[in-house]
CSV table of C-alpha atoms and ligand atoms in Angstrom, one decimal:
chain,number,residue,atom,x,y,z
L,122,MET,CA,87.5,145.6,101.3
L,123,LYS,CA,85.7,146.8,98.2
L,124,ILE,CA,82.1,148.0,98.9
L,125,GLN,CA,79.8,147.7,95.8
L,126,GLU,CA,77.5,150.5,94.9
L,127,ILE,CA,74.3,150.4,97.0
L,128,SER,CA,71.3,152.1,95.5
L,129,GLY,CA,67.8,152.8,96.7
L,130,LYS,CA,66.7,149.7,94.8
L,131,THR,CA,69.4,147.3,96.0
L,132,GLY,CA,67.8,144.0,97.1
L,133,LEU,CA,68.7,142.4,100.4
L,134,ILE,CA,69.8,138.7,100.7
L,135,CYS,CA,71.4,137.6,104.0
L,136,LEU,CA,72.6,134.8,106.3
L,137,LEU,CA,70.9,134.2,109.6
L,138,GLY,CA,72.5,132.0,112.3
L,139,SER,CA,75.0,132.1,115.0
L,140,PRO,CA,78.0,132.4,114.7
L,141,VAL,CA,78.1,133.9,111.2
L,142,SER,CA,81.0,136.3,111.1
L,143,HIS,CA,83.4,133.7,109.8
L,144,SER,CA,81.2,132.8,106.8
L,145,ILE,CA,82.5,132.9,103.2
L,146,SER,CA,79.0,133.4,101.9
L,147,PRO,CA,79.0,137.3,101.8
L,148,LEU,CA,82.3,137.2,99.8
L,149,MET,CA,81.2,134.7,97.3
L,150,HIS,CA,77.6,136.1,96.7
L,151,ASN,CA,78.6,139.8,96.6
L,152,GLU,CA,81.3,138.9,94.1
L,153,ALA,CA,78.8,136.9,92.1
L,154,PHE,CA,76.2,139.7,92.1
L,155,ARG,CA,78.9,142.1,90.9
L,156,LEU,CA,80.1,139.8,88.1
L,157,ARG,CA,76.5,139.2,87.0
L,158,GLY,CA,75.5,142.9,87.3
L,159,LEU,CA,72.8,142.1,89.8
L,160,ASP,CA,71.6,144.8,92.2
L,161,TYR,CA,71.7,142.8,95.4
L,162,ALA,CA,73.7,142.9,98.6
L,163,TYR,CA,74.4,139.9,100.9
L,164,LEU,CA,74.9,140.6,104.7
L,165,CYS,CA,75.3,138.4,107.8
L,166,PHE,CA,73.1,138.7,110.9
L,167,ASP,CA,73.9,136.9,114.1
L,168,ILE,CA,70.5,135.4,115.1
L,169,SER,CA,69.8,132.7,117.7
L,170,GLU,CA,67.2,130.0,117.3
L,171,HIS,CA,64.7,131.8,119.5
L,172,GLU,CA,65.0,135.0,117.5
L,173,MET,CA,64.5,133.3,114.2
L,174,GLU,CA,60.8,133.9,113.9
L,175,GLU,CA,61.1,137.6,114.5
L,176,ALA,CA,64.0,137.9,112.2
L,177,VAL,CA,62.1,136.2,109.4
L,178,SER,CA,59.1,138.4,109.8
L,179,ALA,CA,61.3,141.5,109.6
L,180,LEU,CA,62.9,140.2,106.4
L,181,LYS,CA,59.5,139.7,104.9
L,182,LEU,CA,58.5,143.2,105.9
L,183,LEU,CA,61.7,144.7,104.5
L,184,GLY,CA,61.1,143.0,101.2
L,185,ALA,CA,64.2,140.8,101.2
L,186,ARG,CA,64.6,138.5,98.2
L,187,GLY,CA,65.7,135.6,100.5
L,188,PHE,CA,68.3,134.3,102.9
L,189,ASN,CA,70.5,131.4,104.0
L,190,CYS,CA,70.3,130.0,107.4
L,191,THR,CA,72.9,128.0,109.2
L,192,MET,CA,72.9,126.0,112.4
L,193,PRO,CA,71.1,126.1,114.8
L,194,ASP,CA,68.4,127.7,112.7
L,195,LYS,CA,68.0,125.2,109.8
L,196,ILE,CA,65.6,122.9,111.6
L,197,ARG,CA,63.5,125.8,113.0
L,198,MET,CA,63.3,127.3,109.5
L,199,ALA,CA,61.8,124.1,108.2
L,200,GLU,CA,58.9,124.7,110.6
L,201,LEU,CA,58.6,128.4,109.7
L,202,ALA,CA,58.5,128.0,105.9
L,203,ASP,CA,55.2,128.2,104.0
L,204,GLU,CA,56.4,125.6,101.5
L,205,LEU,CA,59.3,123.1,101.3
L,206,SER,CA,61.2,121.6,98.4
L,207,ASP,CA,61.2,117.8,98.3
L,208,ALA,CA,64.8,117.7,99.7
L,209,ALA,CA,64.1,120.2,102.5
L,210,ARG,CA,61.0,118.2,103.5
L,211,LEU,CA,62.8,114.9,103.6
L,212,ILE,CA,65.9,116.4,105.4
L,213,GLY,CA,63.7,118.4,107.8
L,214,ALA,CA,66.0,121.4,107.5
L,215,VAL,CA,66.3,124.5,105.4
L,216,ASN,CA,69.4,126.3,104.4
L,217,THR,CA,68.0,128.6,101.7
L,218,VAL,CA,64.8,130.6,101.6
L,219,VAL,CA,63.3,132.4,98.7
L,220,ILE,CA,60.6,135.0,99.5
L,221,GLU,CA,57.9,134.9,96.8
L,222,ASP,CA,55.0,137.4,97.3
L,223,GLY,CA,55.5,137.2,101.1
L,224,ARG,CA,55.6,133.4,101.1
L,225,LEU,CA,58.7,131.6,102.5
L,226,ILE,CA,59.8,128.8,100.2
L,227,GLY,CA,62.4,126.6,102.0
L,228,HIS,CA,65.1,124.7,100.1
L,229,ASN,CA,68.1,122.7,101.2
L,230,THR,CA,71.1,123.1,98.8
L,231,ASP,CA,73.7,121.3,101.0
L,232,GLY,CA,73.0,117.9,99.4
L,233,ILE,CA,72.8,119.4,96.0
L,234,GLY,CA,76.2,121.0,96.6
L,235,TYR,CA,77.7,117.7,97.6
L,236,MET,CA,76.2,115.7,94.6
L,237,ARG,CA,77.4,118.5,92.2
L,238,SER,CA,80.8,118.3,93.8
L,239,VAL,CA,81.0,114.6,93.0
L,240,LYS,CA,80.1,115.3,89.4
L,241,GLU,CA,82.5,118.3,89.1
L,242,ASN,CA,85.3,116.2,90.5
L,243,GLY,CA,84.7,113.8,87.5
L,244,TYR,CA,82.7,110.9,89.1
L,245,ASP,CA,79.3,109.4,88.3
L,246,ILE,CA,77.9,107.5,91.3
L,247,LEU,CA,74.2,107.3,90.1
L,248,GLY,CA,72.9,103.7,90.1
L,249,GLN,CA,75.7,102.7,92.5
L,250,LYS,CA,76.3,102.2,96.2
L,251,MET,CA,77.6,104.8,98.6
L,252,THR,CA,79.0,104.3,102.1
L,253,LEU,CA,78.1,107.5,104.1
L,254,LEU,CA,79.4,108.2,107.6
L,255,GLY,CA,77.4,110.4,109.9
L,256,ALA,CA,73.8,111.2,110.7
L,257,GLY,CA,74.0,114.9,111.5
L,258,GLY,CA,73.0,117.9,109.3
L,259,ALA,CA,75.5,117.4,106.5
L,260,ALA,CA,75.0,113.6,106.3
L,261,THR,CA,71.2,113.8,106.3
L,262,ALA,CA,71.3,116.4,103.4
L,263,ILE,CA,73.7,114.2,101.4
L,264,ALA,CA,71.7,111.0,102.0
L,265,VAL,CA,68.5,112.6,100.9
L,266,GLN,CA,69.9,114.3,97.8
L,267,ALA,CA,71.8,111.1,96.8
L,268,ALA,CA,68.6,109.1,97.1
L,269,LEU,CA,66.6,111.7,95.1
L,270,ASP,CA,69.2,111.9,92.4
L,271,GLY,CA,69.4,108.1,91.9
L,272,VAL,CA,72.2,106.6,94.0
L,273,SER,CA,70.9,103.0,94.3
L,274,GLU,CA,72.1,102.1,97.8
L,275,ILE,CA,73.4,103.9,100.8
L,276,ALA,CA,75.1,102.2,103.7
L,277,LEU,CA,74.7,104.7,106.5
L,278,PHE,CA,77.1,104.5,109.5
L,279,ASN,CA,76.8,106.4,112.8
L,280,ARG,CA,77.9,105.6,116.3
L,281,LYS,CA,75.1,104.5,118.6
L,282,GLY,CA,74.7,107.8,120.4
L,283,ARG,CA,73.0,111.2,120.0
L,284,SER,CA,71.9,110.9,116.3
L,285,TRP,CA,71.1,107.1,116.2
L,286,GLY,CA,67.3,107.6,116.5
L,287,ARG,CA,67.4,110.3,113.9
L,288,ALA,CA,69.4,108.0,111.6
L,289,GLU,CA,66.8,105.3,112.0
L,290,GLN,CA,64.1,107.7,111.0
L,291,LEU,CA,66.1,108.9,108.0
L,292,ALA,CA,66.7,105.4,106.8
L,293,ALA,CA,63.0,104.4,107.2
L,294,LYS,CA,61.9,107.6,105.4
L,295,LEU,CA,64.2,107.1,102.4
L,296,ASN,CA,63.4,103.4,102.1
L,297,GLN,CA,59.7,104.4,102.0
L,298,ASP,CA,59.7,107.5,99.9
L,299,THR,CA,62.6,106.9,97.4
L,300,ASP,CA,63.9,104.0,95.3
L,301,CYS,CA,67.2,104.0,97.2
L,302,LYS,CA,67.9,101.2,99.6
L,303,VAL,CA,69.3,102.5,102.9
L,304,THR,CA,70.9,100.3,105.5
L,305,LEU,CA,71.9,101.7,108.9
L,306,CYS,CA,74.9,100.3,110.7
L,307,ASP,CA,77.0,101.0,113.8
L,308,LEU,CA,80.2,102.9,113.0
L,309,GLU,CA,81.9,100.8,115.7
L,310,ASP,CA,81.1,97.6,113.7
L,311,ALA,CA,84.4,97.2,111.7
L,312,ASP,CA,83.2,94.0,109.9
L,313,ALA,CA,80.0,95.7,108.7
L,314,LEU,CA,82.1,98.7,107.5
L,315,ALA,CA,84.6,96.5,105.6
L,316,GLY,CA,81.8,94.6,104.0
L,317,GLN,CA,79.8,97.6,102.9
L,318,LEU,CA,83.0,99.4,101.6
L,319,LYS,CA,83.7,96.3,99.4
L,320,GLU,CA,80.4,96.9,97.5
L,321,SER,CA,80.6,100.7,97.4
L,322,VAL,CA,82.0,103.0,94.7
L,323,ILE,CA,82.4,105.9,97.1
L,324,LEU,CA,83.0,106.6,100.8
L,325,THR,CA,81.8,109.9,102.1
L,326,ASN,CA,82.8,111.2,105.5
L,327,ALA,CA,80.0,113.5,106.8
L,328,THR,CA,81.0,113.3,110.4
L,329,SER,CA,83.0,116.1,112.0
L,330,VAL,CA,85.8,113.6,112.8
L,331,GLY,CA,89.1,115.0,111.4
L,332,MET,CA,88.1,118.7,111.3
L,333,ALA,CA,90.5,121.4,112.5
L,334,SER,CA,91.5,121.0,116.2
L,335,HIS,CA,90.9,117.2,115.8
L,336,GLU,CA,93.1,116.8,112.8
L,337,ASP,CA,94.8,113.7,114.0
L,338,SER,CA,91.6,111.6,114.1
L,339,SER,CA,89.9,109.7,111.3
L,340,PRO,CA,86.5,108.0,111.3
L,341,ILE,CA,88.1,104.9,109.6
L,342,ARG,CA,90.3,103.2,112.2
L,343,ASP,CA,91.9,100.7,109.7
L,344,PRO,CA,92.9,102.4,106.4
L,345,ARG,CA,93.5,98.9,104.9
L,346,MET,CA,89.7,98.9,104.3
L,347,LEU,CA,90.2,101.6,101.7
L,348,ARG,CA,90.9,99.7,98.4
L,349,GLU,CA,92.6,101.5,95.5
L,350,ASP,CA,89.5,101.9,93.3
L,351,LEU,CA,87.4,103.5,96.0
L,352,ILE,CA,86.6,107.2,95.7
L,353,VAL,CA,87.0,108.8,99.2
L,354,SER,CA,85.5,112.2,100.0
L,355,ASP,CA,85.2,114.3,103.0
L,356,VAL,CA,82.7,117.1,103.7
L,357,ILE,CA,85.4,118.8,105.8
L,358,TYR,CA,87.4,121.6,104.1
L,359,ASN,CA,89.4,122.8,107.0
L,360,PRO,CA,91.9,121.2,106.9
L,361,ARG,CA,91.9,120.8,103.1
L,362,GLU,CA,93.3,117.3,103.5
L,363,THR,CA,91.9,115.4,106.5
L,364,ARG,CA,93.7,112.4,108.0
L,365,LEU,CA,91.1,110.2,106.2
L,366,LEU,CA,91.9,111.8,102.8
L,367,ALA,CA,95.7,111.6,103.4
L,368,GLU,CA,95.5,107.9,104.3
L,369,ALA,CA,93.2,107.2,101.3
L,370,ARG,CA,95.5,109.0,99.0
L,371,GLU,CA,98.5,107.0,100.3
L,372,ARG,CA,96.5,103.8,99.5
L,373,GLY,CA,96.0,105.0,95.9
L,374,CYS,CA,92.4,106.2,96.2
L,375,ARG,CA,91.0,109.2,94.4
L,376,THR,CA,90.0,111.8,97.0
L,377,PHE,CA,88.3,115.2,97.3
L,378,ASN,CA,87.4,117.5,100.2
L,379,GLY,CA,84.3,119.5,101.1
L,380,LEU,CA,85.3,122.8,99.4
L,381,TYR,CA,83.3,122.3,96.3
L,382,MET,CA,80.3,121.2,98.3
L,383,LEU,CA,80.4,124.6,100.0
L,384,LEU,CA,80.8,126.3,96.6
L,385,TYR,CA,78.0,124.5,94.9
L,386,GLN,CA,75.5,124.8,97.7
L,387,GLY,CA,76.0,128.5,97.4
L,388,ALA,CA,75.8,128.4,93.6
L,389,ALA,CA,72.4,126.6,93.9
L,390,ALA,CA,71.1,129.1,96.4
L,391,PHE,CA,72.2,132.0,94.1
L,392,GLU,CA,70.4,130.5,91.2
L,393,LEU,CA,67.2,130.1,93.3
L,394,TRP,CA,67.2,133.8,94.3
L,395,THR,CA,68.2,135.4,91.1
L,396,GLY,CA,67.3,132.9,88.3
L,397,GLU,CA,70.8,133.6,86.9
L,398,SER,CA,73.7,131.2,86.5
L,399,PHE,CA,76.4,131.5,89.2
L,400,PRO,CA,79.8,132.7,87.9
L,401,LEU,CA,81.5,129.5,89.0
L,402,GLU,CA,85.0,129.8,87.5
L,403,GLU,CA,85.6,133.3,88.7
L,404,VAL,CA,84.4,132.7,92.2
L,405,LYS,CA,86.2,129.4,92.4
L,406,GLU,CA,89.5,131.0,91.3
L,407,LYS,CA,89.1,133.8,93.8
L,408,TYR,CA,87.9,132.1,97.0
L,409,PHE,CA,88.0,128.3,96.6
L,410,GLN,CA,91.7,127.3,95.9
A,583,NDP,P1,76.4,117.6,113.2
A,583,NDP,O1,76.9,118.0,114.6
A,583,NDP,O2,75.0,117.8,112.8
A,583,NDP,O3,76.8,116.1,113.0
A,583,NDP,C1,78.1,115.6,113.3
A,583,NDP,C2,78.1,114.1,112.9
A,583,NDP,O4,79.5,113.6,113.3
A,583,NDP,C3,77.2,113.2,113.8
A,583,NDP,O5,76.8,112.1,113.0
A,583,NDP,C4,78.0,112.8,114.9
A,583,NDP,O6,77.6,111.6,115.6
A,583,NDP,C5,79.3,112.5,114.2
A,583,NDP,N1,80.5,112.6,115.1
A,583,NDP,C6,80.9,113.6,115.8
A,583,NDP,N2,82.0,113.3,116.6
A,583,NDP,C7,82.2,111.9,116.4
A,583,NDP,C8,83.1,111.0,116.8
A,583,NDP,N3,84.1,111.3,117.7
A,583,NDP,N4,83.1,109.7,116.4
A,583,NDP,C9,82.1,109.4,115.5
A,583,NDP,N5,81.1,110.2,115.0
A,583,NDP,C10,81.2,111.5,115.4
A,583,NDP,O7,77.4,118.4,112.2
A,583,NDP,P2,77.2,118.7,110.6
A,583,NDP,O8,76.5,117.6,110.0
A,583,NDP,O9,76.5,120.0,110.5
A,583,NDP,O10,78.7,118.9,110.2
A,583,NDP,C11,79.5,117.8,110.0
A,583,NDP,C12,80.8,118.2,109.3
A,583,NDP,O11,80.5,118.6,108.0
A,583,NDP,C13,81.5,119.4,110.0
A,583,NDP,O12,82.9,119.2,110.0
A,583,NDP,C14,81.2,120.6,109.1
A,583,NDP,O13,82.2,121.5,109.1
A,583,NDP,C15,81.1,119.9,107.7
A,583,NDP,N6,80.1,120.6,106.8
A,583,NDP,C16,80.6,120.9,105.6
A,583,NDP,C17,79.8,121.5,104.7
A,583,NDP,C18,80.3,121.9,103.3
A,583,NDP,O14,79.7,122.6,102.6
A,583,NDP,N7,81.4,121.3,102.9
A,583,NDP,C19,78.4,121.8,105.0
A,583,NDP,C20,78.0,121.4,106.3
A,583,NDP,C21,78.9,120.8,107.2
A,583,NDP,P3,76.7,111.8,117.0
A,583,NDP,O15,75.5,112.5,116.6
A,583,NDP,O16,76.6,110.5,117.5
A,583,NDP,O17,77.6,112.7,117.9
């Protein structure tokens, strides 16, 4: 592995969370710093939720420029931030922090990453309806950013379990604070799903159903619901093609996975820390094929 030159002035940016050792963020950000000639280094620190406050104080003391945080720290970080972006406030979770004069400014770039991936895949969904599956971290970030960006309606589906109460709160908040109309439905209700899909331009799976080790499952039990002109996307990128995406492709739908969401959430964070554009093409070619 190539180690870039570290000087006495090198700025620190890092990832906090647990686990973090598998993360692609150090590779993509350090390569981007090198390509842009920026004197920063990006490192990973395995930090549990209850160590978060102490870790954040230490980063302030050390003069770090900022950091990412991953689960389970994203929600705790929203409480620790001095200021929140509109998206981070509505999501109630932070994945990117910029430290400005000792103040912690919390952002959430996951939804930005998804919305940008829609655009970069060649689609315009603003002013139209989306069917979104899930009510966890990824789904919440996507729902909020889609509503802020101008998607006109979201049909939000989750099973009636762990996240249902949170999904109800999310729908109520978005209906109140944005111009987007959000309807919450039970993922087990096949008629509701078929009905909402008929009116939607895009279906987004933001549940973890279909990810590696559960590759034979799909959140859509009957693929006949997937009409040919529906765009079908999955936030999962491992495997690259989930069962949902494979079945959608077989039915003639245009599909894309979560790889570019990951890339563009990182690009947005990089731009917040450095004020410079992210070297997209080079990083995409090296790490996101
Ligand atoms: P969460 O645990 O926060 O949420 C998981 C969601 O999936 C919940 O809505 C959960 O419902 C639902 N779910 C889980 N199992 C089932 C099931 N068997 N049937 C129906 N629904 C189910 O996870 P995240 O939101 O953080 O992550 C979700 C996926 O998104 C993961 O695969 C993750 O890898 C991916 N991801 C991709 C990113 C990217 O950049 N591309 C970024 C972040 C995440 P319930 O609460 O009822 O269990």
